[in-house]
Short mmCIF file of C-alpha atoms in Angstrom, two decimals:
data_model
loop_
_atom_site.label_atom_id
_atom_site.label_comp_id
_atom_site.label_asym_id
_atom_site.label_seq_id
_atom_site.Cartn_x
_atom_site.Cartn_y
_atom_site.Cartn_z
CA THR A 776 -0.01 0.03 0.24
CA ARG A 777 1.23 3.66 -1.06
CA ALA A 778 0.82 6.72 0.64
CA SER A 779 -1.60 9.06 -1.31
CA ASP A 780 -0.68 12.47 -2.53
CA ASN A 781 -2.66 14.25 0.34
CA GLY A 782 -0.40 12.35 2.95
CA ASN A 783 -3.27 9.68 3.96
CA VAL A 784 -3.18 6.12 3.20
CA ASP A 785 -4.83 5.08 0.10
CA SER A 786 -5.55 1.37 0.11
CA GLN A 787 -8.13 1.33 -2.85
CA HIS A 788 -5.94 3.00 -5.44
CA PRO A 789 -2.28 2.57 -4.44
CA GLN A 790 0.42 4.61 -6.48
CA PRO A 791 3.08 2.62 -8.22
CA GLY A 792 6.11 3.06 -6.15
CA PRO A 793 9.85 3.49 -7.25
CA TYR A 794 11.98 0.79 -8.66
CA ILE A 795 13.10 -1.60 -5.84
CA ASP A 796 16.27 -3.33 -6.24
CA ASP A 797 15.86 -6.81 -4.67
CA ASN A 798 19.35 -6.88 -3.81
CA LEU A 799 18.92 -4.22 -1.18
CA SER A 800 18.62 -5.12 2.68
CA GLY A 801 15.61 -4.04 4.57
CA GLY A 802 17.75 -1.09 6.08
CA GLN A 803 18.90 0.30 2.74
CA LEU A 804 15.41 0.05 1.39
CA LEU A 805 14.10 2.18 4.43
CA VAL A 806 17.10 4.85 3.37
CA LYS A 807 16.08 4.82 -0.22
CA HIS A 808 12.32 5.60 0.77
CA LEU A 809 13.22 8.48 3.03
CA GLU A 810 13.92 10.66 -0.07
CA GLY A 811 12.22 13.25 -1.96
CA GLU A 812 8.52 13.33 -1.44
CA ASN A 813 8.29 10.18 0.62
CA LEU A 814 10.45 12.05 3.18
CA ASP A 815 7.98 14.98 3.14
CA ARG A 816 4.72 12.71 3.70
CA LEU A 817 6.73 11.25 6.68
CA LYS A 818 7.18 14.77 8.17
CA ALA A 819 3.60 15.60 7.64
CA ASN A 820 1.88 12.35 8.63
CA GLY A 821 4.65 10.81 11.07
CA ARG A 822 4.08 7.43 9.17
CA LEU A 823 5.36 5.83 6.10
CA ARG A 824 4.50 2.53 4.39
CA PHE A 825 6.42 0.60 1.74
CA GLU A 826 6.80 -2.53 0.22
CA VAL A 827 9.63 -4.99 1.17
CA PRO A 828 10.51 -7.79 -1.19
CA ASN A 829 10.54 -11.23 -0.27
CA LEU A 830 14.44 -11.94 0.26
CA LEU A 831 13.60 -15.66 0.75
CA GLY A 832 11.99 -16.14 -2.47
CA ARG A 833 15.33 -16.38 -4.14
CA LYS A 834 15.86 -19.64 -2.89
CA SER A 835 13.75 -22.64 -3.26
CA VAL A 836 15.00 -24.84 -0.47
CA ILE A 837 16.70 -23.63 2.85
CA LEU A 838 18.86 -25.95 4.70
CA SER A 839 20.08 -25.55 8.21
CA THR A 840 23.66 -27.07 7.22
CA GLY A 841 26.26 -24.43 8.23
CA LEU A 842 23.76 -22.23 9.66
CA THR A 843 23.38 -23.61 13.24
CA THR A 844 25.56 -23.79 16.09
CA PRO A 845 26.35 -27.11 17.84
CA GLN A 846 25.18 -27.51 21.27
CA GLY A 847 27.90 -28.69 23.57
CA ILE A 848 27.65 -31.33 26.46
CA SER A 849 29.92 -30.38 29.42
CA GLY A 850 32.52 -32.36 30.81
CA VAL A 851 34.58 -35.16 29.03
CA THR A 852 32.89 -38.59 28.13
CA PRO A 853 35.25 -41.46 29.77
CA GLN A 854 35.49 -44.87 28.17
CA GLY A 855 33.75 -47.95 29.97
CA ARG A 856 34.96 -48.25 33.61
CA TRP A 857 34.47 -51.37 35.68
CA PRO A 858 33.43 -50.49 39.39
CA TYR A 859 36.19 -52.20 41.42
CA ARG A 860 35.05 -52.88 44.65
CA LEU A 861 36.94 -55.71 46.39
CA ARG A 862 38.63 -53.45 48.96
CA SER A 863 35.16 -52.44 50.27
CA VAL A 864 34.74 -55.75 51.67
CA PHE A 865 37.68 -55.54 54.07
CA ARG A 866 38.05 -53.32 57.35
CA SER A 867 40.15 -50.17 56.66
CA VAL A 868 42.11 -49.03 59.68
CA PRO A 869 44.47 -46.12 59.68
CA THR A 870 48.14 -46.41 60.53
CA GLU A 871 50.91 -43.87 61.30
CA ALA A 872 53.82 -46.04 60.32
CA ALA A 873 55.62 -47.50 57.38
CA SER A 874 54.94 -51.04 58.27
CA VAL A 875 52.57 -52.98 60.40
CA PHE A 876 53.53 -55.61 62.74
CA LEU A 877 51.54 -58.82 63.77
CA LEU A 878 51.92 -62.00 65.54
CA ARG A 879 50.34 -65.11 64.26
CA GLU A 880 49.39 -68.28 65.95
CA ASN A 881 51.34 -71.14 64.35
CA VAL A 882 50.59 -74.35 65.95
CA PHE A 883 48.31 -75.03 68.67
CA THR A 884 48.65 -78.39 70.42
CA ASN A 885 45.49 -78.82 72.46
CA ASN A 886 45.90 -81.40 75.16
CA ALA A 887 42.89 -80.47 77.10
CA SER A 888 41.38 -83.66 78.46
CA PRO A 889 39.38 -84.85 81.56
CA GLN A 890 41.63 -85.17 84.53
CA VAL A 891 41.89 -87.44 87.50
CA GLN A 892 41.89 -85.79 90.77
CA GLY A 893 45.19 -85.14 92.37
CA SER A 894 46.91 -86.08 88.96
CA ALA A 895 49.27 -83.95 86.89
CA LYS A 896 47.32 -81.99 84.30
CA GLN A 897 48.22 -82.14 80.55
CA GLU A 898 50.19 -79.21 79.02
CA SER A 899 49.02 -77.61 75.78
CA THR A 900 51.43 -75.43 73.68
CA ILE A 901 51.19 -72.90 71.31
CA THR A 902 53.92 -71.32 68.80
CA PHE A 903 53.84 -68.09 67.07
CA GLU A 904 55.11 -66.48 63.94
CA PRO A 905 55.87 -62.82 63.76
CA LYS A 906 55.33 -60.92 60.38
CA THR A 907 55.85 -57.43 59.37
CA VAL A 908 53.76 -56.18 56.57
CA PRO A 909 55.06 -53.08 54.70
CA VAL A 910 53.06 -50.06 53.49
CA GLU A 911 53.46 -49.84 49.75
CA THR A 912 52.63 -46.90 47.60
CA ILE A 913 50.37 -46.77 44.46
CA ALA A 914 50.64 -43.92 42.42
CA HIS A 915 50.49 -42.28 38.59
CA PHE A 916 50.24 -38.87 36.95
CA ILE A 917 49.33 -37.17 33.96
CA ASN A 918 50.55 -33.88 32.39
CA CYS A 919 48.36 -31.24 30.83
CA SER A 920 48.62 -27.59 29.93
CA ARG A 921 47.18 -25.04 31.96
CA GLN A 922 45.23 -23.64 29.13
CA ALA A 923 43.54 -27.04 28.61
CA LEU A 924 42.32 -26.92 32.31
CA ASP A 925 41.12 -23.36 31.82
CA ASP A 926 39.45 -23.79 28.43
CA LEU A 927 37.99 -27.20 28.67
CA PRO A 928 35.06 -27.15 31.09
CA GLY A 929 35.11 -30.62 33.27
CA LEU A 930 38.57 -31.52 32.09
CA GLY A 931 40.12 -31.24 35.88
CA LEU A 932 37.16 -33.26 37.25
CA PHE A 933 37.68 -36.04 34.25
CA LEU A 934 41.33 -36.23 35.08
CA ASP A 935 40.83 -36.48 38.96
CA THR A 936 38.14 -39.57 38.41
CA SER A 937 40.16 -41.34 35.83
CA LEU A 938 43.26 -41.29 37.86
CA ILE A 939 41.26 -42.49 40.97
CA TRP A 940 39.81 -45.11 38.79
CA GLY A 941 43.30 -46.23 37.59
CA LEU A 942 44.57 -46.40 41.16
CA GLU A 943 41.37 -48.58 41.96
CA GLN A 944 42.07 -50.89 39.09
CA GLU A 945 45.72 -51.45 40.01
CA LEU A 946 44.87 -51.75 43.56
CA GLU A 947 42.46 -54.35 43.15
CA GLN A 948 45.08 -56.37 40.77
CA GLN A 949 47.58 -56.23 43.74
CA LEU A 950 44.95 -57.22 46.44
CA LEU A 951 44.48 -60.51 44.47
CA SER A 952 47.64 -61.26 42.79
CA GLY A 953 50.68 -59.09 44.37
CA ASP A 954 53.72 -61.15 44.79
CA ALA A 955 54.94 -59.46 48.00
CA SER A 956 58.27 -58.38 46.41
CA THR A 957 58.70 -54.50 47.10
CA PRO A 958 56.95 -52.40 46.22
CA ASN A 959 54.06 -54.92 45.51
CA LEU A 960 51.50 -55.95 47.84
CA GLU A 961 51.00 -59.42 49.45
CA GLY A 962 48.18 -60.60 47.21
CA LEU A 963 45.39 -63.20 48.47
CA LEU A 964 45.73 -65.70 45.44
CA PRO A 965 49.57 -66.51 46.21
CA THR A 966 48.92 -67.24 49.89
CA ALA A 967 45.40 -68.71 49.67
CA THR A 968 44.95 -72.56 50.35
CA PRO A 969 44.43 -74.49 47.18
CA PHE A 970 41.00 -75.86 46.58
CA ASN A 971 40.48 -79.44 47.86
CA VAL A 972 38.17 -81.32 45.37
CA SER A 973 37.60 -83.73 47.90
CA TYR A 974 34.76 -81.49 49.11
CA LEU A 975 32.82 -81.88 46.09
CA PRO A 976 29.99 -84.19 46.61
CA ALA A 977 30.51 -87.92 45.57
CA GLY A 978 28.59 -89.77 42.93
CA SER A 979 27.65 -86.83 40.50
CA ASP A 980 28.39 -87.25 36.66
CA GLY A 981 29.43 -83.36 36.62
CA TYR A 982 29.63 -80.16 38.66
CA GLU A 983 28.32 -76.73 38.01
CA TYR A 984 30.39 -73.61 39.09
CA ILE A 985 27.98 -73.08 41.85
CA ASP A 986 28.79 -76.48 43.25
CA VAL A 987 32.24 -75.58 43.35
CA LEU A 988 31.74 -72.55 45.28
CA HIS A 989 29.77 -74.50 47.98
CA ALA A 990 32.57 -77.09 48.11
CA ALA A 991 35.01 -74.09 48.67
CA LYS A 992 32.55 -72.75 51.48
CA ILE A 993 32.66 -76.21 53.33
CA GLN A 994 36.33 -76.42 53.12
CA LEU A 995 36.55 -73.15 54.95
CA TRP A 996 34.10 -74.39 57.37
CA ALA A 997 36.23 -77.36 57.90
CA ALA A 998 39.34 -75.27 58.63
CA GLY A 999 37.25 -73.16 61.26
CA TYR A 1000 36.15 -70.04 59.08
CA LEU A 1001 32.82 -68.83 58.06
CA CYS A 1002 33.13 -68.00 54.27
CA ASP A 1003 31.56 -64.73 53.52
CA VAL A 1004 32.96 -63.67 50.19
CA PHE A 1005 33.54 -65.23 46.66
CA CYS A 1006 35.51 -63.47 44.11
CA ILE A 1007 35.04 -64.54 40.41
CA ALA A 1008 35.60 -63.41 36.83
CA PRO A 1009 32.45 -61.62 35.10
CA LEU A 1010 32.30 -64.26 32.47
CA ASP A 1011 32.18 -67.08 35.28
CA TRP A 1012 29.30 -65.15 37.31
CA GLY A 1013 27.30 -64.75 34.11
CA LYS A 1014 27.42 -68.29 33.51
CA ILE A 1015 25.98 -68.93 37.09
CA GLU A 1016 23.33 -66.43 36.63
CA GLY A 1017 22.34 -68.16 33.44
CA LEU A 1018 21.76 -71.44 35.13
CA ARG A 1019 18.43 -73.27 34.68
CA ASP A 1020 16.80 -76.21 36.34
CA SER A 1021 15.00 -78.86 34.61
CA THR A 1022 11.98 -76.89 34.26
CA GLY A 1023 13.79 -74.14 32.41
CA GLN A 1024 13.60 -71.83 35.39
CA TYR A 1025 16.68 -69.89 36.33
CA VAL A 1026 18.24 -71.13 39.54
CA MET A 1027 19.45 -67.74 40.53
CA GLY A 1028 16.27 -66.02 40.51
CA SER A 1029 13.82 -64.45 37.98
CA PRO A 1030 15.63 -62.03 35.31
CA ARG A 1031 12.77 -59.60 35.69
CA GLY A 1032 14.04 -58.66 39.22
CA VAL A 1033 17.10 -57.57 40.60
CA LEU A 1034 19.68 -60.44 40.80
CA PRO A 1035 21.76 -59.94 44.00
CA GLU A 1036 25.24 -60.83 43.54
CA SER A 1037 25.46 -63.41 46.15
CA ALA A 1038 25.84 -67.30 46.55
CA TRP A 1039 25.43 -69.68 49.36
CA GLY A 1040 24.97 -66.80 51.75
CA ALA A 1041 28.23 -65.10 50.76
CA GLU A 1042 28.83 -61.64 48.83
CA VAL A 1043 29.99 -62.24 45.20
CA VAL A 1044 32.57 -59.76 44.19
CA VAL A 1045 32.85 -59.78 40.28
CA SER A 1046 36.16 -58.74 39.13
CA PRO A 1047 37.85 -58.54 35.93
CA GLU A 1048 41.22 -58.96 37.74
CA MET A 1049 40.28 -62.96 38.27
CA SER A 1050 41.23 -65.12 35.48
CA VAL A 1051 38.34 -66.77 33.65
CA GLY A 1052 37.65 -70.12 35.24
CA SER A 1053 39.18 -69.45 38.74
CA PHE A 1054 37.65 -68.53 42.14
CA LEU A 1055 38.65 -66.97 45.47
CA ALA A 1056 36.49 -68.14 48.73
CA LEU A 1057 37.23 -65.75 51.86
CA ALA A 1058 36.37 -65.35 55.33
CA SER A 1059 36.91 -61.57 55.09
CA PRO A 1060 37.22 -60.81 58.82
CA TRP A 1061 40.72 -62.14 58.88
CA PHE A 1062 41.89 -59.64 56.49
CA HIS A 1063 42.18 -55.90 56.81
CA ILE A 1064 43.46 -52.77 54.88
CA ARG A 1065 46.06 -50.57 57.05
CA GLU A 1066 45.78 -46.99 55.22
CA ARG A 1067 49.10 -44.77 55.77
CA MET A 1068 47.44 -42.27 53.13
CA LYS A 1069 44.10 -42.32 51.68
CA THR A 1070 43.58 -41.82 47.96
CA THR A 1071 44.75 -38.22 47.17
CA VAL A 1072 44.92 -36.24 44.09
CA GLU A 1073 47.25 -33.21 43.83
CA ILE A 1074 48.13 -30.81 40.90
CA SER A 1075 51.57 -29.01 40.75
CA PHE A 1076 52.78 -26.44 38.19
CA GLU A 1077 56.31 -26.70 39.45
CA HIS A 1078 57.66 -30.28 38.12
CA GLY A 1079 60.73 -29.63 35.89
CA THR A 1080 60.07 -27.02 33.28
CA HIS A 1081 56.44 -26.84 34.05
CA PHE A 1082 56.27 -23.05 35.26
CA THR A 1083 57.94 -21.96 32.37
CA SER A 1084 56.06 -24.23 29.87
CA ASN A 1085 52.59 -23.78 31.60
CA LEU A 1086 52.23 -27.37 32.21
CA ALA A 1087 50.66 -29.02 35.08
CA THR A 1088 50.97 -32.33 36.67
CA VAL A 1089 48.05 -34.20 38.21
CA ARG A 1090 49.04 -37.09 40.54
CA ALA A 1091 47.03 -39.63 42.36
CA GLU A 1092 48.42 -41.64 45.08
CA CYS A 1093 47.58 -43.87 48.11
CA ARG A 1094 49.68 -45.76 50.51
CA LEU A 1095 48.48 -48.96 52.31
CA ALA A 1096 49.16 -52.56 53.28
CA LEU A 1097 47.05 -55.58 53.08
CA VAL A 1098 47.11 -57.40 56.39
CA GLN A 1099 46.63 -61.02 56.13
CA GLN A 1100 46.00 -62.18 59.63
CA ARG A 1101 45.35 -66.07 58.75
CA PRO A 1102 46.01 -66.43 54.94
CA SER A 1103 44.56 -70.01 55.43
CA ALA A 1104 41.26 -68.08 55.75
CA ALA A 1105 41.15 -68.11 51.89
CA VAL A 1106 40.74 -70.79 49.32
CA THR A 1107 41.23 -70.57 45.71
CA GLY A 1108 41.16 -73.02 42.88
CA SER A 1109 39.53 -73.83 39.49
CA LEU A 1110 35.87 -73.85 38.81
CA VAL A 1111 36.10 -76.68 36.34
CA GLN A 1112 37.89 -79.16 38.81
CA SER A 1113 36.62 -82.75 39.39
CA PRO A 1114 37.32 -85.12 42.16
CA ALA A 1115 40.51 -87.15 41.99
#
């Protein structure tokens, strides 16, 4: 609609407007119309209308490619990380020393017996074994630039959690398989009692993994310990969970429910640090962890030339000892063994 000669809007007989260059922007069109008699009309009426060409009409299809900004996700997405938790089954007690001393009962000769009045009593004897367990250090670090810590949201937290997870993985491996040579821990598997296959029930044509765990539990009972923890590999526990009876029902419970990781009244710790086909049965109260330093993450810019290079070192560290008060309170063996 064009403004009429008298300054009023004439919608019935619009006047032909001046030539409009389609290449002009809206702002340029406004400047072009504010010239000559249009400017006079604007001054007289305080209002001016003009047509703006359809600029989008020049393209048949409009795509968002290259016109949008990606939406970021905060933090850094890690790889899959197993939740290591073997250490959680043991008591953790602080220590202020670099080693832990304990005295183990070695041999107890029990000569208690009914006595005849006035006769000499029988003597029992006990021998002891001293044991010193060193506190060992598990640690690692990673370098990164200070700019990366400043510019990448969540990088600091990602490094902290990654380093802590790395410690837990190595600690679980040490708790299970450490060979006690400095600076390794004394692990559970090297000192555990070998599984005695004679505890498997006689007269059976074959044994499921769950039968072997039960036999290991009985073996600990026979030694005077109450089994409360089994440790096996994920693949082996998956086979146990998938066991079915003769009617096709799952032995360990309905798959629609939450299957507790337990067997024969004992907690099951599933660990990738266990070899497939092997197991560990424990009476956990006879083992504990002495912590000299809890897991700690520290950052420093003063390593080597880091200050001048604007680099940071992030380090995670812990110091502890695994104290095995009675190594015989653990049994290890193969899940596929059969009686001799």
